[in-house]
Coordinates of C-alpha atoms in Angstrom, one line a residue:
M1 CA -95.1 -49.4 -3.0
S2 CA -91.7 -51.2 -2.5
K3 CA -91.3 -54.2 0.0
I4 CA -88.6 -56.8 0.8
R5 CA -89.5 -60.2 -0.9
T6 CA -88.4 -63.5 0.0
P7 CA -84.9 -64.2 -1.2
I8 CA -84.7 -67.2 -3.8
V9 CA -82.0 -69.8 -2.9
V10 CA -80.8 -72.4 -5.5
L11 CA -79.1 -75.6 -4.5
L12 CA -76.4 -76.8 -6.8
G13 CA -74.0 -79.7 -6.8
H14 CA -72.9 -83.1 -8.2
V15 CA -75.3 -86.1 -8.4
D16 CA -75.9 -87.9 -5.1
H17 CA -74.0 -85.4 -3.0
G18 CA -77.3 -84.6 -1.1
K19 CA -79.1 -81.5 -2.5
T20 CA -82.5 -83.0 -2.2
T21 CA -81.7 -84.7 1.2
T22 CA -80.6 -81.3 2.6
L23 CA -83.7 -79.6 1.7
D24 CA -85.6 -82.8 3.0
K25 CA -84.2 -82.1 6.6
I26 CA -85.4 -78.6 6.4
R27 CA -88.7 -79.5 5.0
G28 CA -89.4 -82.7 7.0
T29 CA -90.6 -84.6 3.9
T30 CA -89.3 -87.6 1.9
V31 CA -89.1 -86.2 -1.7
A32 CA -85.5 -87.5 -2.1
E33 CA -86.4 -91.0 -1.5
R34 CA -89.1 -91.0 -4.2
E35 CA -87.0 -89.2 -6.8
S36 CA -86.2 -91.2 -10.1
G37 CA -82.7 -92.5 -9.6
D38 CA -82.3 -90.3 -6.4
I39 CA -81.8 -87.3 -8.8
T40 CA -84.3 -84.5 -8.9
Q41 CA -85.5 -84.2 -12.5
H42 CA -87.5 -80.9 -12.5
I43 CA -86.9 -77.8 -10.6
G44 CA -88.9 -77.8 -7.4
A45 CA -89.7 -75.0 -4.7
T46 CA -89.8 -74.9 -0.9
E47 CA -91.0 -71.9 1.0
V48 CA -89.2 -71.6 4.5
P49 CA -90.7 -68.8 6.6
L50 CA -88.6 -66.9 9.2
Q51 CA -90.6 -68.4 11.9
V52 CA -89.5 -72.1 11.0
I53 CA -85.9 -70.7 10.5
D54 CA -86.2 -69.3 14.1
E55 CA -87.5 -72.6 15.5
L56 CA -84.6 -74.9 13.6
C57 CA -82.0 -72.4 14.7
G58 CA -83.0 -72.0 18.3
S59 CA -80.6 -69.8 20.0
V60 CA -78.3 -69.5 17.0
V61 CA -80.4 -66.7 15.4
N62 CA -82.9 -64.1 16.6
K63 CA -85.7 -63.3 14.1
E64 CA -86.3 -59.9 15.6
N65 CA -83.0 -58.8 13.9
F66 CA -84.1 -59.7 10.3
K67 CA -86.5 -58.0 7.8
V68 CA -86.2 -60.9 5.3
P69 CA -89.5 -62.8 5.5
G70 CA -87.8 -66.3 4.9
L71 CA -86.1 -68.4 2.2
L72 CA -87.6 -69.8 -1.0
F73 CA -85.5 -72.7 -2.1
I74 CA -85.4 -74.0 -5.7
D75 CA -84.0 -77.5 -5.8
T76 CA -82.2 -77.9 -9.1
P77 CA -80.7 -81.2 -10.4
G78 CA -77.1 -81.7 -9.9
H79 CA -75.7 -83.3 -13.1
Q80 CA -74.2 -81.5 -16.0
A81 CA -76.9 -82.5 -18.2
F82 CA -79.1 -79.8 -16.4
T83 CA -76.9 -77.0 -17.3
S84 CA -79.7 -75.1 -18.9
L85 CA -82.2 -75.6 -16.1
R86 CA -79.5 -74.6 -13.6
S87 CA -78.6 -71.5 -15.5
R88 CA -82.2 -70.7 -15.5
G89 CA -82.2 -71.2 -11.9
G90 CA -79.0 -69.2 -11.5
S91 CA -80.5 -66.3 -13.3
L92 CA -83.4 -66.5 -10.8
A93 CA -81.3 -67.1 -7.7
D94 CA -80.5 -64.4 -5.1
L95 CA -78.2 -66.9 -3.2
A96 CA -76.8 -70.3 -3.6
V97 CA -75.8 -73.2 -1.8
V98 CA -73.3 -75.7 -3.3
V99 CA -73.6 -79.1 -1.8
V100 CA -70.5 -81.1 -1.7
D101 CA -69.9 -84.5 -0.3
I102 CA -67.1 -83.7 2.1
N103 CA -65.7 -87.4 1.6
D104 CA -65.9 -87.2 -2.2
G105 CA -64.8 -83.6 -2.7
F106 CA -65.2 -81.6 -5.9
Q107 CA -66.4 -83.4 -9.0
P108 CA -66.9 -82.1 -12.5
Q109 CA -70.5 -81.0 -11.8
T110 CA -69.3 -79.2 -8.7
Y111 CA -66.9 -77.1 -10.7
E112 CA -69.6 -76.4 -13.4
A113 CA -71.9 -75.2 -10.6
L114 CA -69.2 -72.7 -9.7
D115 CA -68.9 -71.5 -13.3
I116 CA -72.7 -70.8 -13.4
L117 CA -72.6 -68.9 -10.1
Q118 CA -69.7 -67.0 -11.3
D119 CA -71.3 -66.1 -14.6
Y120 CA -74.4 -64.8 -12.7
K121 CA -72.4 -63.2 -9.8
T122 CA -74.6 -65.1 -7.4
P123 CA -73.4 -65.0 -3.7
F124 CA -73.0 -68.7 -2.4
V125 CA -72.0 -70.8 0.5
V126 CA -70.5 -74.4 0.4
A127 CA -72.6 -77.0 2.4
A128 CA -69.8 -79.7 3.0
N129 CA -72.4 -82.7 3.5
K130 CA -72.0 -86.1 5.0
I131 CA -69.9 -85.2 8.0
D132 CA -71.5 -88.1 9.9
K133 CA -69.5 -90.3 7.5
I134 CA -66.1 -89.0 8.8
P135 CA -64.4 -91.9 10.6
G136 CA -65.2 -91.6 14.3
W137 CA -67.9 -89.1 14.0
N138 CA -70.3 -89.0 17.0
P139 CA -73.7 -87.9 15.6
N140 CA -75.9 -85.4 17.5
Q141 CA -79.3 -85.0 16.0
N142 CA -80.2 -81.5 14.5
E143 CA -77.5 -79.9 16.7
P144 CA -75.7 -76.6 15.3
F145 CA -72.4 -77.5 13.8
L146 CA -70.3 -75.7 16.6
K147 CA -72.0 -77.5 19.3
T148 CA -71.5 -81.1 17.7
Y149 CA -68.0 -80.3 16.7
Q150 CA -67.1 -79.7 20.4
K151 CA -68.4 -83.1 21.2
Q152 CA -65.9 -84.8 18.8
N153 CA -62.5 -86.5 19.7
K154 CA -59.4 -84.8 18.7
R155 CA -58.7 -87.3 15.8
T156 CA -62.2 -86.8 14.3
K157 CA -61.8 -83.0 14.4
E158 CA -58.4 -83.4 12.5
N159 CA -60.1 -85.5 9.9
L160 CA -62.9 -83.1 9.4
N161 CA -60.5 -80.2 9.1
E162 CA -58.4 -82.1 6.5
K163 CA -61.6 -82.6 4.4
L164 CA -62.3 -78.9 4.6
Y165 CA -58.7 -77.9 3.7
E166 CA -59.1 -79.9 0.5
I167 CA -62.3 -78.1 -0.4
V168 CA -60.5 -74.8 0.4
G169 CA -57.8 -75.8 -2.2
H170 CA -60.3 -76.5 -4.8
L171 CA -62.1 -73.3 -4.4
Q172 CA -58.7 -71.6 -4.5
E173 CA -58.1 -73.3 -7.9
K174 CA -61.2 -71.4 -9.2
G175 CA -60.1 -68.1 -7.6
F176 CA -62.2 -68.1 -4.5
D177 CA -60.9 -67.5 -1.0
S178 CA -62.8 -69.6 1.6
D179 CA -62.8 -70.8 5.2
R180 CA -65.1 -72.4 7.6
Y181 CA -68.1 -70.2 8.0
D182 CA -67.4 -69.2 11.7
R183 CA -63.9 -68.0 10.8
V184 CA -65.1 -65.7 7.9
K185 CA -65.4 -62.0 8.8
N186 CA -66.4 -60.7 5.3
F187 CA -68.7 -63.0 3.4
K188 CA -68.2 -60.7 0.2
Q189 CA -64.5 -61.6 0.1
N190 CA -64.6 -65.3 1.5
I191 CA -66.8 -68.1 0.7
G192 CA -68.2 -69.8 3.9
L193 CA -68.0 -73.6 4.3
V194 CA -70.8 -75.0 6.4
P195 CA -70.1 -78.6 7.6
I196 CA -73.5 -80.3 7.7
S197 CA -75.1 -83.8 7.7
A198 CA -78.3 -83.9 5.8
K199 CA -78.9 -87.3 7.4
T200 CA -78.6 -86.3 11.0
G201 CA -79.5 -82.6 10.6
E202 CA -76.3 -81.5 12.3
G203 CA -75.2 -78.1 10.9
I204 CA -78.5 -77.3 9.2
P205 CA -79.3 -74.5 11.7
D206 CA -76.0 -73.0 10.7
L207 CA -76.7 -73.2 7.1
L208 CA -80.0 -71.5 7.4
M209 CA -78.5 -68.8 9.6
V210 CA -75.7 -68.0 7.1
Q211 CA -78.2 -67.8 4.3
I212 CA -80.6 -65.6 6.1
G213 CA -77.6 -63.3 7.3
L214 CA -76.2 -63.1 3.8
A215 CA -79.7 -62.1 2.4
Q216 CA -80.0 -59.5 5.2
R217 CA -76.4 -58.1 5.0
Y218 CA -75.5 -58.2 1.4
I219 CA -78.5 -58.3 -0.8
E220 CA -81.3 -56.6 1.1
D221 CA -81.3 -53.7 -1.4
E222 CA -81.8 -56.1 -4.4
L223 CA -84.7 -57.8 -2.7
G224 CA -87.1 -54.7 -3.1
V225 CA -89.9 -55.3 -5.5
E226 CA -92.6 -53.0 -6.7
E227 CA -95.9 -54.7 -5.5
K228 CA -97.8 -53.4 -8.4
S229 CA -95.4 -54.4 -11.3
H230 CA -96.4 -57.0 -13.7
G231 CA -95.5 -60.5 -12.4
K232 CA -92.7 -62.6 -14.0
G233 CA -92.1 -66.2 -13.2
T234 CA -90.9 -69.5 -14.5
I235 CA -93.2 -72.6 -15.1
L236 CA -91.9 -75.5 -13.1
E237 CA -94.3 -78.1 -14.3
I238 CA -97.6 -78.6 -15.8
K239 CA -100.0 -80.7 -14.0
E240 CA -103.5 -82.3 -14.4
E241 CA -105.5 -81.6 -11.1
R242 CA -108.8 -83.2 -10.6
G243 CA -111.7 -80.6 -10.9
L244 CA -109.3 -77.9 -12.3
G245 CA -107.8 -79.4 -15.4
K246 CA -104.4 -78.5 -16.6
T247 CA -102.5 -76.1 -14.0
L248 CA -99.3 -74.4 -14.0
D249 CA -96.7 -74.7 -11.0
V250 CA -94.8 -71.3 -11.2
I251 CA -92.1 -69.6 -9.3
L252 CA -92.9 -66.0 -9.3
Y253 CA -89.7 -64.1 -9.1
D254 CA -90.7 -60.5 -9.7
G255 CA -93.9 -58.4 -9.2
K256 CA -97.4 -59.6 -8.7
I257 CA -100.0 -61.9 -10.1
E258 CA -103.8 -61.6 -9.6
V259 CA -106.9 -63.4 -10.5
G260 CA -108.2 -62.1 -13.8
D261 CA -104.7 -61.1 -15.1
E262 CA -103.8 -61.6 -18.8
I263 CA -100.7 -63.8 -19.0
L264 CA -98.5 -65.0 -21.8
I265 CA -96.6 -68.3 -21.6
G266 CA -94.5 -70.5 -23.9
G267 CA -96.7 -72.9 -26.1
Y268 CA -95.9 -75.8 -28.3
E269 CA -96.6 -74.0 -31.6
E270 CA -97.2 -70.4 -30.6
P271 CA -97.1 -68.5 -27.2
I272 CA -100.4 -68.9 -25.4
E273 CA -102.3 -65.9 -24.4
T274 CA -105.0 -66.6 -21.5
K275 CA -106.4 -65.3 -18.2
V276 CA -105.8 -66.4 -14.7
R277 CA -109.0 -68.1 -13.4
S278 CA -107.7 -68.8 -10.0
L279 CA -104.3 -68.8 -7.8
L280 CA -103.6 -71.4 -5.3
K281 CA -100.8 -71.3 -2.9
P282 CA -99.3 -74.4 -1.1
R283 CA -99.0 -74.2 2.7
P284 CA -95.4 -73.0 3.7
M285 CA -92.9 -75.8 4.2
E286 CA -94.6 -78.0 1.7
E287 CA -93.0 -78.7 -1.5
I288 CA -95.2 -77.6 -4.5
R289 CA -94.9 -80.9 -6.3
E290 CA -96.0 -82.9 -3.0
S291 CA -98.9 -80.7 -1.8
G292 CA -101.7 -82.7 -3.3
S293 CA -105.0 -81.0 -3.0
E294 CA -104.2 -78.9 0.2
F295 CA -104.2 -75.7 -1.4
E296 CA -105.2 -72.1 -0.1
K297 CA -107.1 -70.0 -2.6
V298 CA -105.8 -66.5 -3.0
D299 CA -106.6 -63.4 -5.1
R300 CA -103.1 -62.2 -5.5
V301 CA -99.5 -63.5 -5.0
N302 CA -96.5 -61.3 -4.7
A303 CA -92.8 -62.3 -5.6
A304 CA -91.1 -64.4 -4.5
A305 CA -93.3 -67.4 -4.2
G306 CA -94.3 -70.7 -5.4
V307 CA -98.0 -70.6 -6.9
K308 CA -100.4 -72.8 -8.9
V309 CA -102.0 -71.0 -11.6
V310 CA -105.3 -72.2 -12.9
A311 CA -106.3 -70.9 -16.5
P312 CA -107.9 -72.2 -19.7
D313 CA -106.2 -73.2 -22.9
L314 CA -103.2 -74.8 -21.2
D315 CA -103.1 -78.0 -23.5
K316 CA -100.1 -76.9 -25.4
A317 CA -98.3 -75.1 -22.6
L318 CA -94.5 -75.9 -22.1
A319 CA -93.0 -76.5 -18.7
G320 CA -89.5 -74.7 -18.2
F321 CA -90.7 -71.6 -20.0
P322 CA -91.3 -67.9 -18.6
L323 CA -94.7 -66.6 -17.5
H324 CA -95.4 -63.0 -18.0
V325 CA -98.4 -60.9 -16.9
V326 CA -99.0 -58.7 -19.8
D327 CA -101.0 -55.6 -20.9
E328 CA -101.5 -54.1 -24.4
K329 CA -98.2 -52.2 -24.1
N330 CA -95.7 -55.0 -23.5
K331 CA -97.8 -58.0 -25.1
Q332 CA -96.3 -58.1 -28.6
K333 CA -92.7 -57.7 -27.5
I334 CA -93.0 -60.6 -25.0
R335 CA -94.9 -62.7 -27.5
E336 CA -91.9 -62.4 -30.0
K337 CA -89.3 -63.2 -27.2
L338 CA -91.3 -66.4 -26.3
K339 CA -91.6 -67.6 -29.9
S340 CA -88.0 -67.2 -30.5
K341 CA -87.0 -69.1 -27.4
V342 CA -89.4 -72.1 -28.4
D343 CA -88.0 -72.2 -32.0
E344 CA -84.6 -72.4 -30.3
V345 CA -85.3 -75.6 -28.5
L346 CA -87.7 -77.5 -30.7
I347 CA -85.5 -78.7 -33.5
K348 CA -86.9 -79.7 -36.9
T349 CA -84.4 -80.3 -39.7
E350 CA -83.7 -82.3 -42.8
I351 CA -80.0 -82.9 -41.7
E352 CA -78.6 -86.2 -40.7
G353 CA -78.9 -86.9 -36.9
I354 CA -80.8 -88.6 -34.2
I355 CA -84.2 -87.9 -32.8
V356 CA -84.9 -86.7 -29.3
K357 CA -88.2 -86.9 -27.4
A358 CA -88.9 -85.6 -23.9
T359 CA -91.7 -84.8 -21.5
T360 CA -90.9 -81.0 -21.0
I361 CA -89.2 -78.0 -22.8
G362 CA -86.7 -77.9 -19.9
S363 CA -85.5 -81.4 -20.1
L364 CA -85.4 -81.3 -23.9
E365 CA -83.4 -78.2 -23.6
A366 CA -80.9 -79.8 -21.2
I367 CA -80.6 -82.9 -23.5
V368 CA -80.2 -80.9 -26.7
N369 CA -77.5 -78.7 -25.1
D370 CA -75.6 -81.7 -23.8
L371 CA -75.7 -83.4 -27.3
K372 CA -74.6 -80.2 -29.0
E373 CA -71.6 -80.0 -26.6
R374 CA -70.7 -83.5 -27.6
D375 CA -71.1 -82.7 -31.3
I376 CA -73.9 -85.2 -31.7
D377 CA -76.1 -84.1 -34.6
I378 CA -79.9 -83.8 -34.1
R379 CA -82.4 -84.1 -36.8
R380 CA -85.5 -83.4 -34.6
A381 CA -86.0 -82.5 -30.8
D382 CA -89.6 -82.6 -29.8
I383 CA -92.2 -83.0 -26.9
G384 CA -94.3 -86.2 -26.4
D385 CA -94.3 -89.9 -26.7
V386 CA -92.3 -91.8 -29.4
S387 CA -94.6 -92.4 -32.3
R388 CA -94.5 -94.5 -35.6
R389 CA -93.9 -91.3 -37.3
D390 CA -90.7 -90.7 -35.3
V391 CA -89.5 -94.3 -36.1
V392 CA -90.2 -93.8 -39.9
E393 CA -88.2 -90.6 -39.8
A394 CA -85.4 -92.3 -38.2
E395 CA -85.3 -94.9 -41.0
T396 CA -84.7 -92.1 -43.6
V397 CA -81.3 -91.3 -41.9
E398 CA -78.2 -93.0 -43.7
N399 CA -75.7 -93.2 -41.1
P400 CA -76.5 -96.5 -38.9
L401 CA -75.2 -94.8 -35.9
E402 CA -77.9 -92.2 -36.1
K403 CA -80.7 -94.3 -36.8
T404 CA -81.5 -93.8 -33.1
I405 CA -84.2 -92.2 -30.9
L406 CA -83.4 -91.0 -27.4
A407 CA -86.7 -90.8 -25.2
F408 CA -86.8 -89.1 -21.8
E409 CA -89.5 -90.0 -19.5
V410 CA -91.9 -90.6 -22.5
D411 CA -93.6 -93.8 -23.5
V412 CA -92.8 -95.6 -26.8
L413 CA -96.1 -96.4 -28.4
K414 CA -96.9 -100.0 -29.4
E415 CA -96.9 -99.5 -33.1
A416 CA -93.6 -97.5 -32.7
R417 CA -91.8 -100.2 -31.0
K418 CA -93.0 -102.8 -33.6
E419 CA -91.8 -100.6 -36.4
A420 CA -88.3 -100.0 -34.7
E421 CA -87.8 -103.9 -34.2
R422 CA -88.8 -104.5 -37.8
E423 CA -86.5 -101.8 -39.2
G424 CA -83.4 -102.0 -36.8
I425 CA -84.0 -98.6 -35.2
T426 CA -82.5 -98.3 -31.8
I427 CA -84.5 -96.7 -29.0
F428 CA -83.0 -95.5 -25.7
S429 CA -85.5 -94.9 -22.9
D430 CA -84.8 -93.5 -19.5
D431 CA -86.0 -91.3 -16.8
V432 CA -82.6 -90.1 -15.7
I433 CA -81.0 -87.8 -18.4
Y434 CA -77.3 -88.4 -17.7
R435 CA -78.0 -92.1 -17.9
L436 CA -79.8 -91.9 -21.2
I437 CA -77.0 -90.0 -22.7
K438 CA -74.3 -92.2 -21.0
D439 CA -76.1 -95.5 -22.5
Y440 CA -76.3 -93.9 -25.9
E441 CA -72.5 -92.9 -25.9
G442 CA -71.6 -96.4 -24.6
W443 CA -73.6 -97.9 -27.6
I444 CA -72.0 -95.6 -30.0
E445 CA -68.6 -96.7 -28.6
K446 CA -69.4 -100.3 -28.8
K447 CA -70.7 -99.9 -32.6
K448 CA -67.7 -98.0 -33.6
K449 CA -65.3 -100.6 -32.1
L450 CA -67.3 -103.4 -33.9
Q451 CA -67.0 -101.5 -37.3
K452 CA -63.3 -101.0 -36.7
K453 CA -62.8 -104.6 -35.8
K454 CA -64.6 -105.5 -39.1
K455 CA -62.6 -103.1 -41.1
L456 CA -59.4 -104.6 -39.4
E457 CA -60.2 -108.0 -40.4
N458 CA -59.3 -106.9 -43.9
V459 CA -56.0 -105.0 -42.9
I460 CA -52.9 -106.8 -42.7
K461 CA -51.8 -106.5 -39.2
P462 CA -48.4 -106.5 -37.6
G463 CA -46.9 -110.1 -37.3
K464 CA -43.4 -111.5 -36.4
F465 CA -41.9 -114.9 -36.0
K466 CA -38.4 -116.6 -35.6
I467 CA -37.2 -119.5 -37.8
L468 CA -36.3 -122.4 -35.6
P469 CA -32.7 -123.9 -35.8
D470 CA -32.6 -127.3 -37.5
H471 CA -36.3 -127.0 -38.5
T472 CA -35.8 -126.9 -42.4
F473 CA -38.3 -129.2 -43.9
R474 CA -37.9 -128.1 -47.5
Q475 CA -35.5 -125.5 -48.9
C476 CA -37.6 -123.9 -51.7
K477 CA -40.7 -124.0 -54.0
P478 CA -42.1 -123.5 -51.4
A479 CA -39.6 -123.3 -48.5
I480 CA -41.0 -125.1 -45.4
V481 CA -39.6 -124.2 -42.0
G482 CA -40.4 -124.5 -38.4
I483 CA -41.1 -121.4 -36.5
K484 CA -41.9 -119.8 -33.2
V485 CA -44.6 -117.2 -33.4
L486 CA -43.9 -113.8 -31.7
S487 CA -47.1 -111.9 -33.0
P488 CA -50.0 -113.3 -34.8
I489 CA -49.5 -114.4 -38.5
K490 CA -52.0 -115.5 -41.1
T491 CA -51.9 -117.4 -44.4
G492 CA -51.4 -114.9 -47.4
Y493 CA -49.6 -112.4 -45.2
P494 CA -46.4 -111.0 -47.2
L495 CA -43.1 -111.1 -45.4
M496 CA -40.0 -109.1 -45.0
N497 CA -36.7 -109.3 -43.2
K498 CA -35.2 -106.9 -40.6
D499 CA -33.8 -104.8 -43.4
G500 CA -37.0 -104.3 -45.1
E501 CA -36.3 -106.8 -48.0
T502 CA -39.2 -108.6 -49.5
I503 CA -39.0 -112.2 -48.8
G504 CA -42.2 -113.9 -49.9
Q505 CA -45.7 -114.8 -48.9
I506 CA -47.1 -117.3 -46.2
K507 CA -48.8 -120.1 -48.3
E508 CA -49.8 -122.3 -45.6
I509 CA -49.5 -122.9 -41.7
Q510 CA -49.6 -126.4 -40.3
D511 CA -50.0 -127.2 -36.6
Q512 CA -49.1 -131.1 -35.9
G513 CA -50.1 -131.8 -39.6
E514 CA -53.3 -129.8 -39.6
S515 CA -53.7 -126.7 -41.7
I516 CA -54.7 -123.5 -39.7
K517 CA -55.4 -120.0 -41.0
E518 CA -53.8 -118.1 -38.1
A519 CA -51.1 -118.8 -35.6
K520 CA -50.7 -117.0 -32.1
P521 CA -47.9 -115.7 -30.2
G522 CA -46.1 -118.7 -28.5
D523 CA -47.2 -121.2 -31.1
E524 CA -44.5 -123.4 -32.8
V525 CA -45.7 -124.4 -36.1
A526 CA -44.7 -125.2 -39.6
V527 CA -45.0 -122.5 -42.4
S528 CA -44.7 -123.0 -46.2
I529 CA -43.2 -119.6 -47.8
S530 CA -43.3 -118.9 -51.5
G531 CA -40.4 -117.1 -53.0
P532 CA -37.2 -117.6 -50.8
I533 CA -34.7 -120.3 -50.7
V534 CA -33.4 -121.6 -47.1
G535 CA -29.8 -120.6 -46.7
R536 CA -30.0 -117.8 -49.2
Q537 CA -32.8 -115.2 -48.6
I538 CA -33.8 -116.7 -45.2
K539 CA -31.7 -118.5 -42.7
E540 CA -32.5 -120.6 -39.6
G541 CA -32.5 -118.5 -36.4
E542 CA -33.6 -115.5 -38.4
I543 CA -36.4 -112.9 -37.5
L544 CA -39.0 -112.2 -40.1
Y545 CA -41.7 -109.7 -40.1
V546 CA -45.1 -109.3 -41.8
D547 CA -44.6 -106.9 -44.7
I548 CA -47.4 -104.3 -44.1
P549 CA -48.4 -102.2 -47.2
E550 CA -48.2 -98.7 -46.8
K551 CA -52.0 -98.1 -47.2
H552 CA -52.7 -100.6 -44.5
G553 CA -50.0 -99.0 -42.2
K554 CA -51.7 -95.7 -42.6
I555 CA -55.1 -97.3 -41.5
I556 CA -53.6 -98.7 -38.5
E557 CA -51.7 -95.5 -37.6
E558 CA -54.7 -93.3 -37.9
Q559 CA -57.7 -95.4 -37.0
M560 CA -56.9 -98.7 -35.4
K561 CA -54.0 -98.5 -33.0
D562 CA -56.5 -98.8 -29.9
L563 CA -57.5 -102.1 -31.2
L564 CA -54.0 -103.6 -31.3
T565 CA -52.6 -105.5 -28.3
E566 CA -49.5 -104.0 -26.6
R567 CA -47.4 -106.7 -28.4
E568 CA -48.9 -105.9 -31.6
K569 CA -48.4 -102.1 -31.1
K570 CA -44.6 -102.6 -30.2
I571 CA -44.1 -104.8 -33.3
F572 CA -46.0 -102.3 -35.5
E573 CA -43.5 -99.6 -34.4
E574 CA -40.6 -102.0 -35.3
I575 CA -42.0 -102.5 -38.8
A576 CA -42.5 -98.8 -39.1
E577 CA -39.1 -98.1 -38.1
I578 CA -37.7 -100.5 -40.7
K579 CA -40.0 -99.1 -43.4
R580 CA -39.1 -95.5 -42.6
K581 CA -35.3 -96.1 -43.3
D582 CA -36.4 -95.9 -47.0
N583 CA -39.5 -93.8 -46.7
K584 CA -39.6 -91.4 -43.6
F585 CA -43.3 -90.7 -44.2
W586 CA -44.4 -94.5 -44.3
G587 CA -47.8 -94.8 -42.7
I588 CA -48.1 -91.3 -41.8

């Protein structure tokens, strides 16, 4: 028998733009304040029954007009590192809310969220959050947007509308027509913008009303489920519960699951086949992850819902993978699909590359995808704490920049840390993925610059000086003259004139009678030059350049220009121009 299930809503958006806080306001809990780095790291779920929406919306909505039983929110992380989790969320979601900080506007992750929704053709609205931070805004707790908007002064309204027009412009760039939700006549043709404040609750009733309206009007036909079909879900987390052992927190998005059902789930080595021992449902309006021991035992759960599955043999189960209710007909086909997916994410190779460790398959997949996009080679990607074995494997890598382990939300075991310190293996640990990768990239950048600088020490760099008038101390063998340094010079550097003719070599630099290795711009020093005679090959008042060998010029041109000062870059171009009069491909 077919029935209308609860539509699944996904929240997407940039880091810190207010996804979890928006859901908080609906849910009335404080999950956001306890999230690591204020970023939700695992997909969570919240059931909001129609009754609650009716209470929040007051006169804005009449529940008698709706057949949809409520909304089931999946709160997905907002950073681009979570593309794979969001994509999975996108494929599950019937509707989406893109949360944008109205004052910050669209960020890279906002655009990425739109790409995901376009790929999956998921209807969405934009929640323009943090209207309470608009200059002059007069907050009115939990009021519908249109009511609180009427209470604002003219300038504040103009400020708000300016910010909304900016968002309209960004959406237009991506090919979406949009307007403030109350001005939209056809939500299939236009994206609705709902101004909200997750802090004060303003606009939240409107957001819920628009979501429930979209579900009722545009996707009701797609919400029909066969109550007797095999259940399909996604494992959000695997948790140890007192008295129950390991349990699965699951979003069931299709069909049904019953106590006694055979299920197949993703496992560390092989897909796990087990039986449902019991099903626990959280109270509505309570986040699965926050529900503690207050569960209700049920015999059967229908999509869409968040459910805790209790079953034996879950030790090697992997969070982030599908759960399927199976029978003899479909068991083998589903087993092969699950095995293929696990092999895709858990990387074990003999190639050069870094080692990645994470808590769940979902977070591991997110990191692996992000690293691949950045062309960072991975030797091994695995679940679990960083062990001595991981460090020993990292030691076998030849590239010093890849003798590295990235550890997400896992411990570094004591013996592993000791081995890493002894062998010079760098371990990056963090519980926020984007920060972990950012730290690693920053370290790589710093190391590469140090390598370049070291290499540059042996490269003859651009230099230039002027021979001062009346400062000839010796004419030849060697010539000794007073100079003004225009760009750094060192002893041993070869010299040329403005026509590219070889002059000789700097033998010694003296500053007030003391020998120095290098002179800097602005210094007035004496130099001895082997080769020329003053008055013949060189003259007082003449400009001389460092004669950079072509091989060194090529290294500077291709690899090291970013390490030169602006003055050095300019003088390098002058030297190259002189050299290319005789050899137009010099240094290229």
